[in-house]
mmCIF file of C-alpha atoms in Angstrom:
data_model
loop_
_atom_site.group_PDB
_atom_site.id
_atom_site.type_symbol
_atom_site.label_atom_id
_atom_site.label_comp_id
_atom_site.label_asym_id
_atom_site.label_seq_id
_atom_site.Cartn_x
_atom_site.Cartn_y
_atom_site.Cartn_z
ATOM 1 C CA MET A 465 28.536 11.203 4.577
ATOM 2 C CA SER A 466 24.917 10.206 5.224
ATOM 3 C CA GLN A 467 22.873 9.036 2.253
ATOM 4 C CA ILE A 468 19.403 7.589 1.714
ATOM 5 C CA ALA A 469 18.750 4.229 0.066
ATOM 6 C CA LEU A 470 15.385 3.358 -1.443
ATOM 7 C CA VAL A 471 14.808 -0.387 -1.752
ATOM 8 C CA ASP A 472 11.831 -1.313 -3.936
ATOM 9 C CA VAL A 473 10.548 -4.814 -4.747
ATOM 10 C CA ASN A 474 10.082 -5.275 -8.492
ATOM 11 C CA CYS A 475 6.464 -6.036 -9.507
ATOM 12 C CA PHE A 476 5.871 -7.040 -5.898
ATOM 13 C CA TYR A 477 2.628 -8.999 -6.138
ATOM 14 C CA ALA A 478 3.795 -10.980 -9.183
ATOM 15 C CA SER A 479 7.222 -11.545 -7.614
ATOM 16 C CA ALA A 480 5.613 -12.802 -4.389
ATOM 17 C CA GLU A 481 3.618 -15.351 -6.397
ATOM 18 C CA ARG A 482 6.737 -16.495 -8.251
ATOM 19 C CA ALA A 483 8.662 -16.968 -5.002
ATOM 20 C CA PHE A 484 6.520 -20.039 -4.273
ATOM 21 C CA ASN A 485 5.571 -21.010 -7.827
ATOM 22 C CA PRO A 486 8.718 -21.049 -10.001
ATOM 23 C CA SER A 487 6.655 -22.239 -12.987
ATOM 24 C CA LEU A 488 5.499 -18.616 -13.318
ATOM 25 C CA GLU A 489 9.032 -17.413 -14.104
ATOM 26 C CA GLY A 490 9.282 -16.099 -17.648
ATOM 27 C CA ARG A 491 5.517 -16.187 -18.167
ATOM 28 C CA PRO A 492 3.201 -13.166 -18.397
ATOM 29 C CA VAL A 493 1.437 -12.754 -15.039
ATOM 30 C CA VAL A 494 -1.180 -10.268 -13.886
ATOM 31 C CA VAL A 495 -2.499 -9.935 -10.348
ATOM 32 C CA LEU A 496 -6.065 -8.678 -10.181
ATOM 33 C CA SER A 497 -7.725 -6.130 -7.915
ATOM 34 C CA ASN A 498 -10.585 -6.751 -5.491
ATOM 35 C CA ASN A 499 -13.284 -9.040 -6.875
ATOM 36 C CA ASP A 500 -10.917 -10.058 -9.702
ATOM 37 C CA GLY A 501 -11.630 -6.767 -11.429
ATOM 38 C CA CYS A 502 -8.565 -5.160 -13.027
ATOM 39 C CA ALA A 503 -4.850 -5.832 -13.491
ATOM 40 C CA VAL A 504 -3.032 -4.024 -10.665
ATOM 41 C CA THR A 505 0.343 -5.757 -11.092
ATOM 42 C CA ARG A 506 1.911 -6.881 -14.361
ATOM 43 C CA SER A 507 5.053 -8.900 -14.760
ATOM 44 C CA PRO A 508 7.583 -7.603 -17.334
ATOM 45 C CA GLU A 509 6.315 -10.248 -19.763
ATOM 46 C CA ALA A 510 2.738 -8.992 -19.331
ATOM 47 C CA LYS A 511 3.873 -5.408 -19.903
ATOM 48 C CA ALA A 512 5.622 -6.559 -23.088
ATOM 49 C CA LEU A 513 2.236 -7.764 -24.354
ATOM 50 C CA GLY A 514 0.977 -4.196 -24.080
ATOM 51 C CA ILE A 515 -1.352 -4.847 -21.149
ATOM 52 C CA PRO A 516 -1.999 -1.468 -19.487
ATOM 53 C CA MET A 517 -2.286 -0.928 -15.760
ATOM 54 C CA GLY A 518 -5.908 -1.181 -14.649
ATOM 55 C CA GLU A 519 -7.073 -3.173 -17.685
ATOM 56 C CA PRO A 520 -10.293 -5.051 -16.751
ATOM 57 C CA TRP A 521 -9.949 -8.822 -16.586
ATOM 58 C CA PHE A 522 -13.043 -9.407 -18.720
ATOM 59 C CA LYS A 523 -11.189 -7.735 -21.598
ATOM 60 C CA LEU A 524 -8.051 -9.822 -21.093
ATOM 61 C CA ALA A 525 -9.727 -13.184 -20.476
ATOM 62 C CA PRO A 526 -10.645 -13.969 -24.134
ATOM 63 C CA ARG A 527 -6.975 -13.783 -25.201
ATOM 64 C CA ALA A 528 -5.373 -15.187 -22.040
ATOM 65 C CA ARG A 529 -4.885 -18.695 -23.496
ATOM 66 C CA GLU A 530 -3.440 -17.301 -26.734
ATOM 67 C CA TRP A 531 -0.932 -15.194 -24.812
ATOM 68 C CA GLY A 532 -0.185 -17.798 -22.152
ATOM 69 C CA LEU A 533 -1.309 -15.185 -19.645
ATOM 70 C CA VAL A 534 -1.663 -16.251 -16.000
ATOM 71 C CA ALA A 535 -4.141 -14.284 -13.890
ATOM 72 C CA LEU A 536 -4.196 -14.504 -10.091
ATOM 73 C CA SER A 537 -6.421 -13.028 -7.413
ATOM 74 C CA SER A 538 -4.794 -10.681 -4.915
ATOM 75 C CA ASN A 539 -3.344 -12.810 -2.104
ATOM 76 C CA TYR A 540 -3.129 -10.109 0.550
ATOM 77 C CA GLU A 541 -2.144 -12.508 3.336
ATOM 78 C CA LEU A 542 0.891 -13.709 1.364
ATOM 79 C CA TYR A 543 1.929 -10.238 0.223
ATOM 80 C CA GLY A 544 1.636 -8.756 3.700
ATOM 81 C CA ASP A 545 3.726 -11.513 5.247
ATOM 82 C CA LEU A 546 6.468 -11.353 2.605
ATOM 83 C CA SER A 547 6.533 -7.562 2.913
ATOM 84 C CA ALA A 548 7.078 -7.860 6.682
ATOM 85 C CA ARG A 549 9.928 -10.305 6.061
ATOM 86 C CA VAL A 550 11.573 -8.001 3.528
ATOM 87 C CA MET A 551 11.357 -5.026 5.898
ATOM 88 C CA GLU A 552 12.705 -7.028 8.838
ATOM 89 C CA LEU A 553 15.652 -8.137 6.730
ATOM 90 C CA LEU A 554 16.392 -4.611 5.491
ATOM 91 C CA GLY A 555 16.283 -3.364 9.083
ATOM 92 C CA ARG A 556 19.442 -5.369 9.754
ATOM 93 C CA TYR A 557 21.414 -3.010 7.501
ATOM 94 C CA SER A 558 20.359 0.277 9.090
ATOM 95 C CA ALA A 559 18.962 1.569 12.362
ATOM 96 C CA TRP A 560 17.219 4.251 10.301
ATOM 97 C CA LEU A 561 14.407 2.500 8.431
ATOM 98 C CA GLU A 562 11.184 4.026 7.100
ATOM 99 C CA VAL A 563 8.658 1.603 5.610
ATOM 100 C CA TYR A 564 7.129 3.760 2.898
ATOM 101 C CA SER A 565 4.704 1.233 1.401
ATOM 102 C CA ILE A 566 4.112 -2.508 1.197
ATOM 103 C CA ASP A 567 6.952 -2.913 -1.311
ATOM 104 C CA GLU A 568 9.443 -0.113 -0.627
ATOM 105 C CA ALA A 569 11.456 1.370 2.209
ATOM 106 C CA PHE A 570 13.932 4.171 2.820
ATOM 107 C CA LEU A 571 17.116 3.443 4.790
ATOM 108 C CA GLY A 572 19.697 5.814 6.192
ATOM 109 C CA VAL A 573 23.168 4.646 5.108
ATOM 110 C CA LYS A 574 26.741 5.893 5.433
ATOM 111 C CA GLY A 575 29.983 5.172 3.652
ATOM 112 C CA THR A 576 32.141 5.929 0.654
ATOM 113 C CA PRO A 577 30.617 5.537 -2.827
ATOM 114 C CA GLU A 578 32.300 2.141 -3.152
ATOM 115 C CA GLU A 579 30.990 1.009 0.244
ATOM 116 C CA LEU A 580 27.474 2.185 -0.551
ATOM 117 C CA LEU A 581 27.425 0.373 -3.892
ATOM 118 C CA ALA A 582 28.638 -2.777 -2.132
ATOM 119 C CA LEU A 583 25.939 -2.368 0.524
ATOM 120 C CA GLY A 584 23.269 -1.925 -2.140
ATOM 121 C CA ARG A 585 24.363 -5.119 -3.906
ATOM 122 C CA THR A 586 24.451 -6.989 -0.594
ATOM 123 C CA MET A 587 20.879 -5.957 0.261
ATOM 124 C CA LYS A 588 19.677 -6.835 -3.233
ATOM 125 C CA ASN A 589 21.287 -10.278 -3.201
ATOM 126 C CA THR A 590 20.282 -11.078 0.390
ATOM 127 C CA VAL A 591 16.601 -10.255 -0.169
ATOM 128 C CA ARG A 592 16.589 -12.354 -3.319
ATOM 129 C CA ARG A 593 18.282 -15.285 -1.606
ATOM 130 C CA ASN A 594 16.413 -15.231 1.727
ATOM 131 C CA ILE A 595 12.930 -14.018 0.672
ATOM 132 C CA GLY A 596 12.863 -14.984 -2.991
ATOM 133 C CA VAL A 597 11.810 -11.617 -4.476
ATOM 134 C CA PRO A 598 13.914 -9.270 -6.653
ATOM 135 C CA VAL A 599 14.583 -5.699 -5.544
ATOM 136 C CA CYS A 600 16.277 -2.615 -6.945
ATOM 137 C CA VAL A 601 18.243 -0.131 -4.853
ATOM 138 C CA GLY A 602 18.678 3.600 -5.433
ATOM 139 C CA ILE A 603 21.098 5.560 -3.233
ATOM 140 C CA ALA A 604 21.403 9.355 -3.117
ATOM 141 C CA GLY A 605 21.655 12.335 -0.812
ATOM 142 C CA THR A 606 17.897 13.030 -0.734
ATOM 143 C CA LYS A 607 14.704 10.974 -0.850
ATOM 144 C CA THR A 608 13.658 12.461 -4.188
ATOM 145 C CA LEU A 609 16.981 11.654 -5.820
ATOM 146 C CA ALA A 610 16.975 8.172 -4.236
ATOM 147 C CA LYS A 611 13.580 7.580 -5.892
ATOM 148 C CA LEU A 612 15.025 8.731 -9.211
ATOM 149 C CA ALA A 613 18.108 6.541 -8.782
ATOM 150 C CA ASN A 614 15.893 3.549 -8.020
ATOM 151 C CA LYS A 615 13.849 4.153 -11.176
ATOM 152 C CA TRP A 616 17.084 4.325 -13.181
ATOM 153 C CA ALA A 617 18.414 1.121 -11.595
ATOM 154 C CA LYS A 618 15.167 -0.669 -12.459
ATOM 155 C CA ASN A 619 15.051 0.444 -16.101
ATOM 156 C CA ASN A 620 18.742 0.364 -17.043
ATOM 157 C CA PRO A 621 20.273 -3.151 -17.085
ATOM 158 C CA SER A 622 23.805 -1.747 -16.885
ATOM 159 C CA PHE A 623 23.270 -0.927 -13.194
ATOM 160 C CA ASP A 624 22.312 -4.531 -12.375
ATOM 161 C CA GLY A 625 19.635 -3.284 -10.003
ATOM 162 C CA VAL A 626 21.770 -0.884 -7.909
ATOM 163 C CA CYS A 627 22.386 2.806 -8.672
ATOM 164 C CA HIS A 628 24.370 5.220 -6.520
ATOM 165 C CA TRP A 629 23.443 8.660 -7.834
ATOM 166 C CA ASP A 630 26.708 10.408 -6.997
ATOM 167 C CA SER A 631 28.758 7.638 -8.633
ATOM 168 C CA VAL A 632 27.175 8.360 -12.026
ATOM 169 C CA PRO A 633 28.956 11.048 -14.106
ATOM 170 C CA ALA A 634 27.208 14.412 -13.904
ATOM 171 C CA ALA A 635 26.717 14.531 -17.671
ATOM 172 C CA HIS A 636 24.860 11.206 -17.579
ATOM 173 C CA ARG A 637 22.660 12.377 -14.707
ATOM 174 C CA GLU A 638 21.753 15.552 -16.573
ATOM 175 C CA SER A 639 21.003 13.554 -19.719
ATOM 176 C CA LEU A 640 18.589 11.325 -17.799
ATOM 177 C CA MET A 641 16.841 14.247 -16.128
ATOM 178 C CA ARG A 642 16.532 16.014 -19.485
ATOM 179 C CA ARG A 643 14.872 12.962 -21.085
ATOM 180 C CA LEU A 644 12.355 12.321 -18.299
ATOM 181 C CA SER A 645 9.128 14.312 -18.097
ATOM 182 C CA VAL A 646 8.516 16.159 -14.863
ATOM 183 C CA VAL A 647 5.511 13.881 -14.259
ATOM 184 C CA GLU A 648 8.013 11.082 -13.540
ATOM 185 C CA ILE A 649 9.270 12.763 -10.386
ATOM 186 C CA TRP A 650 8.032 11.642 -6.986
ATOM 187 C CA GLY A 651 5.091 13.713 -5.761
ATOM 188 C CA VAL A 652 4.290 15.502 -9.037
ATOM 189 C CA ALA A 653 0.818 14.590 -10.280
ATOM 190 C CA THR A 654 -0.666 15.118 -13.738
ATOM 191 C CA ARG A 655 -2.502 18.260 -12.645
ATOM 192 C CA LEU A 656 0.735 19.843 -11.402
ATOM 193 C CA THR A 657 2.508 18.774 -14.586
ATOM 194 C CA LYS A 658 0.124 20.899 -16.672
ATOM 195 C CA ARG A 659 0.795 23.937 -14.506
ATOM 196 C CA LEU A 660 4.553 23.376 -14.649
ATOM 197 C CA THR A 661 4.438 22.982 -18.428
ATOM 198 C CA ALA A 662 2.684 26.336 -18.683
ATOM 199 C CA LEU A 663 5.777 27.836 -17.001
ATOM 200 C CA GLY A 664 8.102 26.147 -19.486
ATOM 201 C CA ILE A 665 9.123 23.391 -17.068
ATOM 202 C CA HIS A 666 8.865 20.193 -19.095
ATOM 203 C CA SER A 667 11.614 17.874 -17.840
ATOM 204 C CA ILE A 668 12.986 16.917 -14.446
ATOM 205 C CA LEU A 669 16.113 18.909 -15.303
ATOM 206 C CA ASP A 670 13.975 22.002 -15.916
ATOM 207 C CA LEU A 671 12.444 21.580 -12.460
ATOM 208 C CA ALA A 672 15.846 21.019 -10.836
ATOM 209 C CA ARG A 673 17.097 24.305 -12.341
ATOM 210 C CA ALA A 674 14.003 26.280 -11.327
ATOM 211 C CA ASP A 675 14.099 28.983 -8.658
ATOM 212 C CA PRO A 676 12.834 27.383 -5.422
ATOM 213 C CA VAL A 677 11.330 30.667 -4.175
ATOM 214 C CA MET A 678 9.394 31.155 -7.417
ATOM 215 C CA ILE A 679 8.116 27.568 -7.193
ATOM 216 C CA ARG A 680 7.026 28.170 -3.602
ATOM 217 C CA ASP A 681 5.140 31.322 -4.574
ATOM 218 C CA ARG A 682 3.482 29.730 -7.620
ATOM 219 C CA PHE A 683 2.771 26.311 -6.062
ATOM 220 C CA SER A 684 3.551 25.423 -2.439
ATOM 221 C CA VAL A 685 6.264 24.808 0.121
ATOM 222 C CA VAL A 686 5.962 21.083 -0.671
ATOM 223 C CA MET A 687 6.874 21.682 -4.323
ATOM 224 C CA MET A 688 9.742 23.941 -3.261
ATOM 225 C CA ARG A 689 11.107 21.085 -1.180
ATOM 226 C CA THR A 690 11.014 18.837 -4.249
ATOM 227 C CA VAL A 691 13.108 21.380 -6.182
ATOM 228 C CA LEU A 692 15.615 21.673 -3.341
ATOM 229 C CA GLU A 693 15.842 17.881 -3.072
ATOM 230 C CA LEU A 694 16.550 17.640 -6.810
ATOM 231 C CA GLN A 695 19.323 20.161 -6.222
ATOM 232 C CA GLY A 696 20.778 17.939 -3.494
ATOM 233 C CA THR A 697 19.453 19.634 -0.343
ATOM 234 C CA PRO A 698 17.633 17.176 1.978
ATOM 235 C CA CYS A 699 14.198 18.594 2.867
ATOM 236 C CA ILE A 700 11.999 15.531 3.390
ATOM 237 C CA PRO A 701 12.947 13.914 6.718
ATOM 238 C CA MET A 702 12.864 10.228 7.505
ATOM 239 C CA GLU A 703 9.809 9.076 9.472
ATOM 240 C CA GLU A 704 10.059 6.359 12.096
ATOM 241 C CA GLU A 705 6.464 5.179 11.668
ATOM 242 C CA ARG A 706 3.997 6.047 8.921
ATOM 243 C CA ILE A 707 1.143 3.669 9.770
ATOM 244 C CA GLY A 708 -1.681 5.225 11.714
ATOM 245 C CA ARG A 709 -0.395 8.813 11.663
ATOM 246 C CA GLU A 710 -3.511 10.280 10.092
ATOM 247 C CA GLN A 711 -6.257 7.724 9.393
ATOM 248 C CA LEU A 712 -7.144 4.099 8.820
ATOM 249 C CA ILE A 713 -9.645 3.045 6.165
ATOM 250 C CA PHE A 714 -11.423 -0.297 5.840
ATOM 251 C CA SER A 715 -13.348 -0.510 2.589
ATOM 252 C CA ARG A 716 -14.066 -3.137 -0.065
ATOM 253 C CA SER A 717 -16.264 -3.581 -3.089
ATOM 254 C CA PHE A 718 -18.725 -6.443 -2.741
ATOM 255 C CA ALA A 719 -18.763 -9.587 -4.846
ATOM 256 C CA THR A 720 -22.580 -9.540 -4.503
ATOM 257 C CA PRO A 721 -24.460 -6.227 -4.041
ATOM 258 C CA ILE A 722 -26.186 -5.689 -0.696
ATOM 259 C CA THR A 723 -29.791 -4.509 -0.744
ATOM 260 C CA THR A 724 -30.756 -4.503 2.949
ATOM 261 C CA ALA A 725 -29.829 -2.625 6.104
ATOM 262 C CA ALA A 726 -29.170 -5.995 7.774
ATOM 263 C CA GLY A 727 -26.486 -6.733 5.201
ATOM 264 C CA ILE A 728 -24.821 -3.361 5.724
ATOM 265 C CA ARG A 729 -25.016 -3.937 9.506
ATOM 266 C CA GLN A 730 -22.964 -7.084 9.027
ATOM 267 C CA VAL A 731 -20.389 -5.195 6.946
ATOM 268 C CA MET A 732 -20.110 -2.417 9.536
ATOM 269 C CA SER A 733 -19.698 -4.992 12.322
ATOM 270 C CA VAL A 734 -16.838 -6.724 10.512
ATOM 271 C CA TYR A 735 -15.057 -3.468 9.690
ATOM 272 C CA GLY A 736 -15.521 -2.116 13.202
ATOM 273 C CA GLN A 737 -13.832 -5.217 14.579
ATOM 274 C CA GLN A 738 -10.998 -4.970 12.037
ATOM 275 C CA ALA A 739 -10.434 -1.292 12.842
ATOM 276 C CA SER A 740 -10.219 -2.124 16.548
ATOM 277 C CA ALA A 741 -7.620 -4.822 15.907
ATOM 278 C CA ARG A 742 -5.487 -2.543 13.721
ATOM 279 C CA LEU A 743 -5.609 0.307 16.217
ATOM 280 C CA ALA A 744 -4.655 -2.022 19.075
ATOM 281 C CA LYS A 745 -1.769 -3.440 17.037
ATOM 282 C CA HIS A 746 -0.234 0.004 16.572
ATOM 283 C CA GLY A 747 -1.059 1.313 20.046
ATOM 284 C CA LEU A 748 -3.534 3.900 18.758
ATOM 285 C CA GLN A 749 -7.010 5.165 19.609
ATOM 286 C CA ALA A 750 -9.465 7.031 17.367
ATOM 287 C CA LYS A 751 -11.575 10.059 18.215
ATOM 288 C CA VAL A 752 -13.735 10.111 15.061
ATOM 289 C CA LEU A 753 -15.339 7.364 12.945
ATOM 290 C CA THR A 754 -16.874 7.900 9.508
ATOM 291 C CA ALA A 755 -19.061 5.191 7.942
ATOM 292 C CA PHE A 756 -20.109 5.211 4.298
ATOM 293 C CA ALA A 757 -21.691 3.122 1.539
ATOM 294 C CA GLY A 758 -22.265 3.588 -2.169
ATOM 295 C CA THR A 759 -23.928 2.282 -5.294
ATOM 296 C CA SER A 760 -22.279 1.663 -8.658
ATOM 297 C CA HIS A 761 -21.442 4.695 -10.780
ATOM 298 C CA PHE A 762 -22.515 2.655 -13.810
ATOM 299 C CA ASN A 763 -26.043 2.095 -12.511
ATOM 300 C CA PRO A 764 -27.941 5.409 -12.772
ATOM 301 C CA LYS A 765 -31.166 3.806 -11.507
ATOM 302 C CA ASP A 766 -29.677 3.239 -8.036
ATOM 303 C CA THR A 767 -27.959 6.374 -6.750
ATOM 304 C CA SER A 768 -27.233 6.473 -3.036
ATOM 305 C CA TYR A 769 -24.032 7.516 -1.240
ATOM 306 C CA PRO A 770 -24.920 7.769 2.463
ATOM 307 C CA SER A 771 -22.255 8.644 5.014
ATOM 308 C CA VAL A 772 -22.173 9.589 8.673
ATOM 309 C CA CYS A 773 -19.454 11.064 10.890
ATOM 310 C CA VAL A 774 -19.537 10.039 14.553
ATOM 311 C CA PRO A 775 -17.300 11.778 17.147
ATOM 312 C CA MET A 776 -16.412 9.424 19.992
ATOM 313 C CA PRO A 777 -16.794 10.594 23.627
ATOM 314 C CA MET A 778 -13.155 9.696 24.234
ATOM 315 C CA PRO A 779 -10.346 8.319 22.029
ATOM 316 C CA THR A 780 -10.945 4.574 21.801
ATOM 317 C CA ALA A 781 -9.955 1.317 20.131
ATOM 318 C CA ASP A 782 -12.860 -0.601 21.679
ATOM 319 C CA PRO A 783 -14.581 -2.848 19.077
ATOM 320 C CA VAL A 784 -17.948 -2.460 20.805
ATOM 321 C CA LEU A 785 -17.898 1.341 20.643
ATOM 322 C CA LEU A 786 -16.489 1.441 17.099
ATOM 323 C CA THR A 787 -19.086 -1.020 15.829
ATOM 324 C CA ARG A 788 -21.887 0.865 17.554
ATOM 325 C CA ALA A 789 -20.679 4.105 15.949
ATOM 326 C CA ALA A 790 -20.515 2.466 12.503
ATOM 327 C CA HIS A 791 -24.129 1.314 12.887
ATOM 328 C CA ALA A 792 -25.183 4.977 12.862
ATOM 329 C CA LEU A 793 -25.134 4.609 9.069
ATOM 330 C CA LEU A 794 -28.013 2.119 9.054
ATOM 331 C CA PRO A 795 -30.954 4.601 9.204
ATOM 332 C CA LEU A 796 -29.613 6.117 5.943
ATOM 333 C CA ILE A 797 -29.658 2.818 4.027
ATOM 334 C CA HIS A 798 -32.555 2.426 1.548
ATOM 335 C CA ALA A 799 -34.041 -1.060 1.231
ATOM 336 C CA GLY A 800 -33.858 -2.475 -2.284
ATOM 337 C CA VAL A 801 -30.990 -0.236 -3.408
ATOM 338 C CA ARG A 802 -27.961 -2.225 -4.674
ATOM 339 C CA TYR A 803 -24.972 -1.109 -2.594
ATOM 340 C CA VAL A 804 -21.676 -2.298 -4.099
ATOM 341 C CA ARG A 805 -19.224 -0.846 -1.585
ATOM 342 C CA ALA A 806 -19.052 0.281 2.016
ATOM 343 C CA GLY A 807 -16.458 1.056 4.618
ATOM 344 C CA ILE A 808 -15.386 2.940 7.686
ATOM 345 C CA MET A 809 -12.604 5.430 8.334
ATOM 346 C CA VAL A 810 -11.169 6.253 11.745
ATOM 347 C CA THR A 811 -9.395 9.588 12.146
ATOM 348 C CA ASP A 812 -7.906 11.897 14.771
ATOM 349 C CA LEU A 813 -5.655 9.059 15.921
ATOM 350 C CA ARG A 814 -3.731 9.324 19.175
ATOM 351 C CA PRO A 815 -1.327 7.058 21.093
ATOM 352 C CA THR A 816 -3.054 4.764 23.567
ATOM 353 C CA GLY A 817 -2.862 6.117 27.097
ATOM 354 C CA ASN A 818 -1.994 9.621 25.908
ATOM 355 C CA GLN A 819 -5.159 10.931 27.548
ATOM 356 C CA SER A 820 -6.555 8.974 30.495
ATOM 357 C CA PRO A 821 -10.355 9.199 30.794
ATOM 358 C CA LEU A 822 -12.096 10.331 33.949
ATOM 359 C CA ALA A 823 -13.584 7.494 36.020
ATOM 360 C CA PRO A 824 -17.198 7.920 34.749
ATOM 361 C CA PHE A 825 -15.957 7.549 31.146
ATOM 362 C CA GLU A 826 -13.699 4.529 31.592
ATOM 363 C CA ASN A 827 -14.464 1.713 29.175
ATOM 364 C CA PRO A 828 -14.460 -1.840 30.626
ATOM 365 C CA HIS A 829 -13.968 -3.431 27.198
ATOM 366 C CA GLU A 830 -10.652 -1.654 26.662
ATOM 367 C CA GLU A 831 -9.514 -2.540 30.164
ATOM 368 C CA LEU A 832 -10.094 -6.211 29.236
ATOM 369 C CA ARG A 833 -8.304 -5.739 25.859
ATOM 370 C CA ILE A 834 -11.224 -7.240 23.932
ATOM 371 C CA GLY A 835 -9.964 -5.868 20.618
ATOM 372 C CA THR A 836 -6.564 -7.518 21.025
ATOM 373 C CA LEU A 837 -8.211 -10.800 22.064
ATOM 374 C CA LEU A 838 -10.420 -10.855 18.954
ATOM 375 C CA ASP A 839 -7.406 -10.179 16.737
ATOM 376 C CA ASP A 840 -5.314 -12.920 18.371
ATOM 377 C CA VAL A 841 -8.078 -15.528 17.951
ATOM 378 C CA SER A 842 -8.698 -14.481 14.338
ATOM 379 C CA ARG A 843 -5.009 -14.772 13.508
ATOM 380 C CA ARG A 844 -4.800 -18.248 14.997
ATOM 381 C CA TYR A 845 -8.065 -19.745 13.770
ATOM 382 C CA GLY A 846 -8.889 -17.588 10.750
ATOM 383 C CA ARG A 847 -11.161 -14.652 10.033
ATOM 384 C CA GLY A 848 -14.745 -15.233 11.010
ATOM 385 C CA SER A 849 -13.834 -17.703 13.764
ATOM 386 C CA ILE A 850 -14.810 -15.122 16.374
ATOM 387 C CA GLY A 851 -16.560 -11.802 16.330
ATOM 388 C CA LEU A 852 -18.964 -9.420 17.957
ATOM 389 C CA GLY A 853 -22.617 -9.912 17.115
ATOM 390 C CA HIS A 854 -23.110 -9.792 13.358
ATOM 391 C CA ALA A 855 -19.335 -9.974 12.723
ATOM 392 C CA GLY A 856 -18.988 -13.502 14.137
ATOM 393 C CA ILE A 857 -19.596 -15.433 10.924
ATOM 394 C CA ARG A 858 -17.262 -18.401 10.399
ATOM 395 C CA GLY A 859 -18.216 -19.292 6.846
ATOM 396 C CA GLY A 860 -18.066 -15.749 5.501
ATOM 397 C CA PRO A 861 -21.053 -13.845 4.109
ATOM 398 C CA ASP A 862 -21.778 -13.876 0.389
ATOM 399 C CA TRP A 863 -20.712 -10.214 -0.023
ATOM 400 C CA THR A 864 -17.098 -10.966 0.840
ATOM 401 C CA MET A 865 -14.504 -10.331 -1.812
ATOM 402 C CA LYS A 866 -14.470 -12.568 -4.885
ATOM 403 C CA ARG A 867 -11.095 -14.265 -5.373
ATOM 404 C CA ASP A 868 -11.643 -17.190 -7.728
ATOM 405 C CA MET A 869 -7.966 -17.443 -8.775
ATOM 406 C CA LEU A 870 -6.387 -17.237 -5.327
ATOM 407 C CA SER A 871 -3.056 -18.989 -4.800
ATOM 408 C CA PRO A 872 -2.279 -20.722 -1.486
ATOM 409 C CA ARG A 873 -1.362 -18.531 1.482
ATOM 410 C CA TYR A 874 1.937 -20.343 1.795
ATOM 411 C CA THR A 875 3.351 -18.605 4.871
ATOM 412 C CA THR A 876 0.346 -17.819 7.075
ATOM 413 C CA HIS A 877 -1.905 -20.926 7.076
ATOM 414 C CA TRP A 878 -0.743 -24.337 8.269
ATOM 415 C CA ASP A 879 -2.974 -26.248 5.859
ATOM 416 C CA GLU A 880 -1.576 -24.280 2.898
ATOM 417 C CA LEU A 881 2.136 -24.659 3.589
ATOM 418 C CA PRO A 882 4.172 -25.597 0.495
ATOM 419 C CA LEU A 883 5.304 -29.222 0.279
ATOM 420 C CA VAL A 884 8.837 -30.182 -0.738
ATOM 421 C CA LYS A 885 9.439 -33.726 -1.926
ATOM 422 C CA ALA A 886 12.847 -35.358 -2.294
ATOM 423 C CA ALA A 887 13.408 -37.508 -5.352
#
């Protein structure tokens, strides 16, 4: 019988740091958001200190020494590379793999309950041994139940990190679902929880016993599918590829506010180039580009949120055309205003070559694969080593993201490779 396994890396960012720095084991660790702002990952030891998700670093810093708290900047290069290694390794256990996020994936699996439990333990132990990060595995007949099984495996030591939903006695499953609030279920947000509570649906078990047709009429088909999945009927199919289906967004907050159109031009040039590289990597082209910028919500004196939507003549991944479209934002930028964030979003994505342009509209840059060339050079020699116009800055402009507590990028940069010394 076919089942679905959800493999999720525990506290991924903190675990990735510990894989190359064993001295962090057993110590409270937080990984900070862009510009070293807030705690976005907390190790179990940090959670035990009562540190909430999203707590600003400036509030934690005064007590960090007292707690023995270690704070690290987000090392996106390291996390992305380790994520790719985890997913490649998991792909060896199933031809049916859906990468759901940077730290979790669904796999289609088959076998008896005993075989599935053994497979779950094998995947857990192999990832830990070969990649160095801990994972938990939840196995069930639907995605929603696999998510629930994974949560149970992570929070109940008796499972040792692997839970096969159907192998747990029905009374125990009902007890768990009765104890958990409906907000804990995958896809149910706080706003929906309030509406469900008004109908007398408080726990996951209440939702599982609800009438699917009534839920569809009161909420949506999506919520009805969640109910059916809790009842054991698969309704959410596996997806072969999630990246690039709908949109790509490139946006960051600035370490130093930008007050000139020239500064925003540089930002738009960098993001246009990055969007081109990402589209080329996934064999996609975009038909629409939206560029935007914004001031701080905490600064009422400067209030400006300009945005512009630019339809492209033809679907494209050309860095020249994307950058030119992003520059349409510049006439809306007010000199002297302190912009703290900006970005671009490309939408209406289509497979490359799906629609061949007529001869007068052919783009020579795409024929020469300029976007792919820029990405290849950047990967080999580092970001900023090559670029178009204002994006070709080797040293990095002063608005780039603040990461004062960045660990080495152990797996992606030759000069930062870890050293092993024999005694």
